[in-house]
Short mmCIF file of C-alpha atoms and ligand atoms in Angstrom, two decimals:
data_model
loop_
_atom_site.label_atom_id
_atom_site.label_comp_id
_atom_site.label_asym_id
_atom_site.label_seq_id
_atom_site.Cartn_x
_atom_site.Cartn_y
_atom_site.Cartn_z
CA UNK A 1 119.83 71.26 73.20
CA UNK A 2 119.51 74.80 74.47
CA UNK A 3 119.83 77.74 71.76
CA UNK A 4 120.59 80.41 74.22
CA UNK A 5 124.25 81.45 74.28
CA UNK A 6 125.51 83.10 77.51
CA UNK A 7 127.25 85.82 77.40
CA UNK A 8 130.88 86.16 79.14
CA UNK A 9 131.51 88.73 81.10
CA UNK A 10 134.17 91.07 81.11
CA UNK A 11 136.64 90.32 83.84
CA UNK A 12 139.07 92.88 85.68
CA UNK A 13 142.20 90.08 84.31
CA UNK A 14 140.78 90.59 80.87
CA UNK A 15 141.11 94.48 81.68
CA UNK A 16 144.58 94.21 82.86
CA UNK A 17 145.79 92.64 80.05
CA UNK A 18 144.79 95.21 77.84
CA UNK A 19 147.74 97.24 78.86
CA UNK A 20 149.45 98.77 75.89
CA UNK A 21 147.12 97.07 73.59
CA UNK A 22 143.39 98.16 71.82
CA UNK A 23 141.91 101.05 73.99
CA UNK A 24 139.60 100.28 77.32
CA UNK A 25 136.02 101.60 76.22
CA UNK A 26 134.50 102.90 79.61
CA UNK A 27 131.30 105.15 80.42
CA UNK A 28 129.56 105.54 83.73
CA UNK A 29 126.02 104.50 84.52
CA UNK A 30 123.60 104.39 86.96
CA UNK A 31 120.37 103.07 85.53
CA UNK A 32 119.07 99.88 83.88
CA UNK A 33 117.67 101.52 80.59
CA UNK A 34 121.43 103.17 80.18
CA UNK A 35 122.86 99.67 80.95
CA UNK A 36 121.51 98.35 78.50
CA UNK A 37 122.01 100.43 75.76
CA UNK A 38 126.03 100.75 76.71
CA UNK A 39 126.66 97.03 77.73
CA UNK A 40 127.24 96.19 73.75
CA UNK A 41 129.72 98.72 73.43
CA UNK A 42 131.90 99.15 76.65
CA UNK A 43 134.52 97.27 78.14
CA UNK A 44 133.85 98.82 81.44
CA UNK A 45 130.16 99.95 83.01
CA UNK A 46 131.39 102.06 86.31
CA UNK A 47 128.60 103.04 88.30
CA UNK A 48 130.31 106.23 89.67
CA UNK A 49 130.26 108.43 92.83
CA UNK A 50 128.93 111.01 90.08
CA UNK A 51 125.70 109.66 90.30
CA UNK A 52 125.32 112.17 93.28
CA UNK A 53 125.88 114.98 90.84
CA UNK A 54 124.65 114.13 87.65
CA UNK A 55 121.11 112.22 88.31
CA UNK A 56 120.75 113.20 92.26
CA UNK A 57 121.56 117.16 91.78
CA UNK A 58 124.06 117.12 94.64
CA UNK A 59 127.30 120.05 94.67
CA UNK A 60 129.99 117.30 94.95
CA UNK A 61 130.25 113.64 95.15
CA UNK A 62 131.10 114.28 98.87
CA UNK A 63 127.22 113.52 99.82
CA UNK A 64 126.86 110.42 98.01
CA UNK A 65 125.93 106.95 100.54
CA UNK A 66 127.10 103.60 100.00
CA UNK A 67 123.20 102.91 100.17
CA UNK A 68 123.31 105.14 97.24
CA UNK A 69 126.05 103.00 95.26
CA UNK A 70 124.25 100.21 96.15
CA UNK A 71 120.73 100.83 94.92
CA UNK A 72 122.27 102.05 91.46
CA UNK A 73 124.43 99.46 91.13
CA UNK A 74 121.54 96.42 91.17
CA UNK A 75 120.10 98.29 88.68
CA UNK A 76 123.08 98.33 86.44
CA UNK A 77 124.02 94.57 86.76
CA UNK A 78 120.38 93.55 86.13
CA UNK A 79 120.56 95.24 83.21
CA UNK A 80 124.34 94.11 81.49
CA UNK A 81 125.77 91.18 80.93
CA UNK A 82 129.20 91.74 78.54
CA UNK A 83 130.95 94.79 80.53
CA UNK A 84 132.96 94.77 83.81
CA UNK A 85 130.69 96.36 86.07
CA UNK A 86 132.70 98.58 88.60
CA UNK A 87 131.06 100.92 91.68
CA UNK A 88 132.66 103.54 93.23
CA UNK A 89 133.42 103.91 96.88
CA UNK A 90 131.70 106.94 98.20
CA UNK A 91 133.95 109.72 100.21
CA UNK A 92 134.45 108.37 104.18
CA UNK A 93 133.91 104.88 102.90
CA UNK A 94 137.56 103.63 102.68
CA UNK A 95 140.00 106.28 103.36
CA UNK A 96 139.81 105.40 107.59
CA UNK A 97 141.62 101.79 107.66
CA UNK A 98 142.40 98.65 105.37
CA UNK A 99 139.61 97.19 107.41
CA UNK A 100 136.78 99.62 106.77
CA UNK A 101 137.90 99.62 102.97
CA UNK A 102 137.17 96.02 103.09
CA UNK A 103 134.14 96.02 105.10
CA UNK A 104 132.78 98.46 102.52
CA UNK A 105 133.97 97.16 99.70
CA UNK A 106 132.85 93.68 100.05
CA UNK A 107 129.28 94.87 100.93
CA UNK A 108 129.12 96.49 97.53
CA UNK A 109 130.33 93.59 95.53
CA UNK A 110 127.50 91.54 97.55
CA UNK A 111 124.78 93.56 97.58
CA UNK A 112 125.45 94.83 93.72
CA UNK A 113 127.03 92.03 92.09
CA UNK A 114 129.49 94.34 90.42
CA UNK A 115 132.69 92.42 90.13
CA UNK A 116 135.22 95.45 91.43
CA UNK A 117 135.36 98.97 93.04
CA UNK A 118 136.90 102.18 92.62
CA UNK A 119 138.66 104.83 95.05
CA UNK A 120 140.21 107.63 94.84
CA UNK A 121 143.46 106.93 95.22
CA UNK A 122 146.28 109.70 96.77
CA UNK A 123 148.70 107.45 98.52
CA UNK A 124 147.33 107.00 101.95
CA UNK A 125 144.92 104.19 100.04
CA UNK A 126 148.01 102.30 99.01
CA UNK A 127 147.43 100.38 102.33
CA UNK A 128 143.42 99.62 101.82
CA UNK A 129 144.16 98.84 97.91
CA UNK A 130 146.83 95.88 98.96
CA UNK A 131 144.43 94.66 102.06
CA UNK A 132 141.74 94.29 99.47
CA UNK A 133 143.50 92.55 96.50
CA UNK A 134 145.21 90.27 98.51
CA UNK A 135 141.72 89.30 100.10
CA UNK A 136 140.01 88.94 96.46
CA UNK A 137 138.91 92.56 96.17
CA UNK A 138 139.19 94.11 92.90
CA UNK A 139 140.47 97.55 92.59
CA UNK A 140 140.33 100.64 90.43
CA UNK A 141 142.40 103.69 91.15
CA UNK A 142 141.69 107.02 90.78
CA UNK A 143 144.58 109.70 90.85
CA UNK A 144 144.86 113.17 89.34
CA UNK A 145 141.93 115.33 89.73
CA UNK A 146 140.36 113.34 93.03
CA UNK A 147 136.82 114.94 92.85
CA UNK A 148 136.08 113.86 96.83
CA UNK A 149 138.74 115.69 97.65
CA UNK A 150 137.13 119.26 96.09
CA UNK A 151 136.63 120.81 99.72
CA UNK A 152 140.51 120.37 100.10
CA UNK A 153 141.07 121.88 96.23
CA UNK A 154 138.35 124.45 96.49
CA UNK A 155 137.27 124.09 92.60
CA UNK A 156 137.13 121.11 89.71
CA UNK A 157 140.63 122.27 87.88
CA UNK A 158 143.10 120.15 86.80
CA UNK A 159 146.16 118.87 88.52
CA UNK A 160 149.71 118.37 88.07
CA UNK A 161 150.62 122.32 86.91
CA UNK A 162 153.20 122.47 89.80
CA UNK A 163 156.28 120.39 89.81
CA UNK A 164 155.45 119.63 93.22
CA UNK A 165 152.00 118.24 92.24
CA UNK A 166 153.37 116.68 89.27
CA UNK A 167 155.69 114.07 91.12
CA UNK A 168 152.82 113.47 94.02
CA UNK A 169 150.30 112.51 91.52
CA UNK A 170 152.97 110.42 89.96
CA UNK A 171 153.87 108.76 93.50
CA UNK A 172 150.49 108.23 93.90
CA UNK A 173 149.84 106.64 90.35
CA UNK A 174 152.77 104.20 91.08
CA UNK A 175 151.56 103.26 94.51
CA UNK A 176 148.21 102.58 93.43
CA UNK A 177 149.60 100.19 90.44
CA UNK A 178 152.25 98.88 92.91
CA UNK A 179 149.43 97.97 96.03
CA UNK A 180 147.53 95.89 92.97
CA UNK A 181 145.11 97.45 91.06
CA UNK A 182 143.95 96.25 87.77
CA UNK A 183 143.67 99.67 86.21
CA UNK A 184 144.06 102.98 87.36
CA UNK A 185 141.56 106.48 86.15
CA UNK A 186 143.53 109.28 85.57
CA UNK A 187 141.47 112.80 85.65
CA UNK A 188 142.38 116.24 84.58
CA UNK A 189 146.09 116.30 84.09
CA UNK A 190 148.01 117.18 81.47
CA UNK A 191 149.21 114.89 78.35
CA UNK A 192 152.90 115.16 79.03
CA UNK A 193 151.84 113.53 83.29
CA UNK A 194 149.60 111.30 81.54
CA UNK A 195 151.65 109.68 79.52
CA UNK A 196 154.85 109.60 82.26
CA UNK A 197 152.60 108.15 83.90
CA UNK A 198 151.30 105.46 81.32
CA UNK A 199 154.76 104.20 80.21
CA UNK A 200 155.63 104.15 84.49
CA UNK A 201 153.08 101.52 85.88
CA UNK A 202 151.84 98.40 84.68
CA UNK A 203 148.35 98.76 85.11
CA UNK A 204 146.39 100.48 81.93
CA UNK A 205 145.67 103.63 82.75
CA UNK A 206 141.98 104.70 81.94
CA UNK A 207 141.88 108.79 81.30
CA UNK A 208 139.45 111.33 81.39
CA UNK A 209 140.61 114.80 80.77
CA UNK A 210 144.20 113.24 81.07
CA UNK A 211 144.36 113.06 76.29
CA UNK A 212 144.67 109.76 74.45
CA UNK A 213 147.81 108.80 75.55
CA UNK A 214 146.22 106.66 78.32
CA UNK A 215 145.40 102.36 77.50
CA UNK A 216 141.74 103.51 77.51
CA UNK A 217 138.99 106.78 78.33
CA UNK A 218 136.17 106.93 80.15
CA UNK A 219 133.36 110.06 80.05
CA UNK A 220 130.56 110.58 82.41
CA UNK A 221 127.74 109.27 80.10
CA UNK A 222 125.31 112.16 80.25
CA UNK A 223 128.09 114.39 79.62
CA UNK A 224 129.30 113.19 76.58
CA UNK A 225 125.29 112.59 75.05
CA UNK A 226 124.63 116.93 76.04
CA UNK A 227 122.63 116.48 79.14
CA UNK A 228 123.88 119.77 80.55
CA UNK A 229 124.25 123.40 79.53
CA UNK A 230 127.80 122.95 80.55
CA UNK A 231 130.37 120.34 80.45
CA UNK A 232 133.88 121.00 81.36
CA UNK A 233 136.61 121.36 78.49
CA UNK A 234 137.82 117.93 78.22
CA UNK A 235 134.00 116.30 76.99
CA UNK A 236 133.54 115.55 73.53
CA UNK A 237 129.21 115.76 72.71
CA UNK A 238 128.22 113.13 71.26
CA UNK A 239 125.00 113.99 70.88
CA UNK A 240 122.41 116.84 71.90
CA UNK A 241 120.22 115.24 74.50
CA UNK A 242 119.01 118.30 76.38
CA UNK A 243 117.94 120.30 73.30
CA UNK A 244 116.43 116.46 71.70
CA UNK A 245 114.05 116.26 75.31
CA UNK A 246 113.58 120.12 75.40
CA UNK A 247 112.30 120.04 71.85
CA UNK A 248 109.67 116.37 72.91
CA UNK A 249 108.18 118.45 76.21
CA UNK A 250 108.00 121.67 74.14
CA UNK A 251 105.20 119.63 71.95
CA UNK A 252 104.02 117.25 74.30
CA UNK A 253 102.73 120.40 76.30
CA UNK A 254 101.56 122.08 73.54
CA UNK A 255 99.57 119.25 72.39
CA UNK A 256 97.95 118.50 75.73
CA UNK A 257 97.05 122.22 75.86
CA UNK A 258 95.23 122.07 72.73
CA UNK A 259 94.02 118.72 73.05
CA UNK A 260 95.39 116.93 70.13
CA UNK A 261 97.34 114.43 72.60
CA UNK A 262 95.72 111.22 72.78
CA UNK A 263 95.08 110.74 69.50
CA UNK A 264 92.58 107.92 68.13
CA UNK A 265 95.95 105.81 68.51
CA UNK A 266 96.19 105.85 71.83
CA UNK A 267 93.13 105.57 72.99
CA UNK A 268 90.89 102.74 74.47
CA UNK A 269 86.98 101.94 72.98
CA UNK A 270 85.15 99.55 74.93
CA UNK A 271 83.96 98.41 70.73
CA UNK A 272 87.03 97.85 69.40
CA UNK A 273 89.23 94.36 70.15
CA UNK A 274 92.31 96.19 69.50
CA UNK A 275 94.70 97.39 72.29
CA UNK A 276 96.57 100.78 72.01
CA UNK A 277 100.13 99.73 71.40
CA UNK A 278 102.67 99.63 73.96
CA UNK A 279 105.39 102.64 73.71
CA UNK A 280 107.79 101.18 71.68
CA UNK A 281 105.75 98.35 70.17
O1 KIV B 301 132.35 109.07 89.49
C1 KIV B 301 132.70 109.03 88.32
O2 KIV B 301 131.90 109.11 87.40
C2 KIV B 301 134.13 108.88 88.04
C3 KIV B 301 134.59 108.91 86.63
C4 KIV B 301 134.17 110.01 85.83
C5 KIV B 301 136.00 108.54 86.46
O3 KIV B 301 134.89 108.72 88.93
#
């Protein structure tokens, strides 16, 4: 008898129920290392269009390729096994027809493995969102603060200060849950939309910059571990990555300019039967 145990993953149904109940635990990632360090802890891995952005040093999201998704997503799923593994559709992927959604969509879920994607959502994807479900596409929403749609906003501020804003980003929230998503991101609005919008559809609502009032939060990962100078008001630091590598190169150079890196340790003798260790070993 085998001792391995598999591990089950994560599906969207298991997502969906969650509605009202313990808090959806999502983060993005892009990379197999970060994978696997999250998988344990997250309900939901979502490779996002931010990948562009945070790892690729692009403006916007607006620049990001479906090639793109789909080379970052492979490395994700190689390297989970517990969390729902969602990709993002990049901007012009979906928004045409039902039938390029599709066409797209079902390319990333083949080529990745990932088990659902994620558009932004304003109401003209009510259509592609039904097409897909109903064909055995999983889908994410995204209303609120759309970031693909930043040429049409002209800066990353939140939504939903207007009343006329307000009750479109509601519309769209409902139409999104109504076309059959399993769960629906809501960015950079204010509590009071957040939660009108929560107790409205039946999909748990997963927030970021939208308060606790949502079924569940998601952060972009190097965000919330200090990557950046900046992060915008919403992000909670974890930790203090930039300063943690900053402080690493800052000696690594130094020793390497004064020769004092290698060490003995780590280096080979053609006398000695002993190895330098592996990093990490
Ligand atoms: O692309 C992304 O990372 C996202 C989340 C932050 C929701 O869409």
């Amino acid at each position: 008898m085998s001792s391995q145990t598999t591990v089950k993953r994560t599906t969207t149904a298991d997502i969906a129920a969650r509605k009202g109940g313990e808090p959806v635990v999502c983060l993005t990632a892009y990379d197999a290392p970060m994978a696997s360090i999250l998988d344990p802890h997250c309900d939901i891995l979502l490779v996002g269009d931010s990948v562009g952005m945070v790892v690729h040093g692009l403006p916007s999201t607006v620049g990001v390729t479906i090639d793109m998704m789909i080379m970052h997503g492979r490395a994700v799923m190689r390297a989970s096994e517990r969390a729902l593994v969602v990709i993002d559709m990049p901007f012009g992927s979906y928004e045409a027809s039902p039938a390029q959604a599709f066409e797209n969509a079902t390319r990333l879920l083949k080529e990745t493995g990932a088990q659902a994607v994620k558009l932004e959502s304003g109401r003209y994807a009510a259509d592609a969102i039904k097409f897909m479900v109903e064909r055995g596409v999983p889908v994410m929403g995204h209303v609120g603060l759309r970031p693909q749609a930043i040429n049409v906003y002209g800066a990353f501020r939140a939504r939903g200060r207007t009343t006329t804003e307000r009750a479109e980003i509601l519309g769209e929230a409902e139409a999104t849950a109504k076309a059959g998503a399993f769960a629906v991101v809501v960015e950079g609005v204010a509590e009071d939309l957040a939660r009108e919008i929560t107790e409205r559809i039946s999909a748990p609502t997963i927030g970021i910059g939208a308060s606790s009032v949502c079924d569940g939060q998601i952060l972009v990962t190097q965000d919330m571990l200090g990557l950046f100078d900046w992060t915008p008001k919403f992000v909670k630091r974890y930790a203090s990555l930039r300063s943690s590598i900053t402080d690493a190169v800052v000696q690594y150079a130094s020793e390497v300019r004064r020769r004092s890196f290698p060490e003995a340790a780590q280096v080979y003798r053609l006398d000695s039967p002993t190895r330098p260790k592996k990093s990490g070993a």
